[in-house]
CSV table of C-alpha atoms in Angstrom, one decimal:
chain,number,residue,atom,x,y,z
A,1,ALA,CA,-9.8,11.1,-4.7
A,2,GLY,CA,-7.0,11.9,-2.3
A,3,LEU,CA,-6.5,8.3,-1.0
A,4,LEU,CA,-2.7,8.6,-0.9
A,5,LYS,CA,-2.4,12.2,0.3
A,6,GLY,CA,0.2,12.2,3.1
A,7,LYS,CA,0.5,8.4,3.0
A,8,GLN,CA,3.7,6.5,2.4
A,9,ALA,CA,3.5,4.4,-0.8
A,10,THR,CA,5.6,2.5,-3.3
A,11,GLY,CA,4.9,1.3,-6.8
A,12,CYS,CA,6.3,-0.2,-10.0
A,13,ASP,CA,8.3,2.4,-11.9
A,14,CYS,CA,8.2,0.6,-15.2
A,15,ASP,CA,7.7,3.8,-17.2
A,16,ASN,CA,9.7,6.1,-15.0
A,17,GLY,CA,6.5,7.9,-14.0
A,18,LEU,CA,6.2,6.8,-10.4
A,19,ASP,CA,7.8,9.9,-8.9
A,20,ALA,CA,5.4,12.1,-10.8
A,21,ALA,CA,2.3,10.0,-10.0
A,22,LEU,CA,3.1,9.8,-6.3
A,23,SER,CA,3.9,13.5,-6.2
A,24,ASN,CA,0.6,14.4,-7.9
A,25,ALA,CA,-1.1,12.2,-5.3
A,26,GLN,CA,0.8,14.0,-2.6
A,27,ALA,CA,2.1,10.7,-1.3
A,28,ILE,CA,5.5,10.0,0.3
A,29,ARG,CA,7.6,7.6,-1.9
A,30,VAL,CA,9.2,4.7,0.0
A,31,GLU,CA,11.8,2.4,-1.7
A,32,LYS,CA,10.4,-0.9,-0.4
A,33,PRO,CA,8.7,-3.8,-2.1
A,34,VAL,CA,5.6,-3.4,0.1
A,35,VAL,CA,4.5,-0.4,2.1
A,36,THR,CA,1.6,-0.3,4.6
A,37,ASP,CA,0.3,3.0,5.9
A,38,GLY,CA,-2.8,2.6,7.9
A,39,ASN,CA,-5.3,0.6,5.7
A,40,ILE,CA,-3.4,1.6,2.5
A,41,ILE,CA,-1.1,-1.1,1.1
A,42,THR,CA,1.0,-0.6,-1.9
A,43,ALA,CA,3.5,-2.8,-3.7
A,44,ASP,CA,6.2,-2.3,-6.3
A,45,GLY,CA,5.4,-5.2,-8.7
A,46,LEU,CA,4.9,-8.9,-9.3
A,47,LEU,CA,7.8,-10.0,-7.1
A,48,ALA,CA,6.2,-8.3,-4.1
A,49,ALA,CA,3.0,-10.4,-4.5
A,50,MET,CA,3.7,-12.6,-1.5
A,51,GLY,CA,4.5,-9.7,0.8
A,52,PHE,CA,1.5,-7.8,-0.5
A,53,GLY,CA,-0.8,-10.7,0.4
A,54,LYS,CA,0.8,-11.0,3.9
A,55,ALA,CA,0.3,-7.3,4.4
A,56,ILE,CA,-3.4,-7.6,3.5
A,57,VAL,CA,-3.8,-10.4,6.1
A,58,GLN,CA,-2.1,-8.3,8.8
A,59,VAL,CA,-4.4,-5.3,8.2
A,60,LEU,CA,-7.5,-7.5,8.1
A,61,LYS,CA,-6.5,-9.2,11.4
A,62,LYS,CA,-7.1,-5.8,13.1
A,63,TYR,CA,-10.8,-6.1,12.4
A,64,PRO,CA,-13.3,-8.6,13.8
A,65,CYS,CA,-14.9,-10.8,11.2
A,66,LYS,CA,-18.4,-9.3,12.0
A,67,ASP,CA,-17.2,-6.1,10.3
A,68,PHE,CA,-17.0,-7.9,7.0
A,69,PHE,CA,-20.3,-9.8,7.0
């Protein structure tokens, strides 16, 4: 679908396939627990859940509530 093309992203590399997956998606791998690039938010696993939630809130704060209802 091309959602990650040219975007910075992270992810859990549990099966050592993250580099290939991000490369196939034409994404730019970033070694951080949570990465936000525009409206795309990625995280590297369960320990990043709190930061992932906070990143979602920060992105949603950019939009007026009327855009969601």
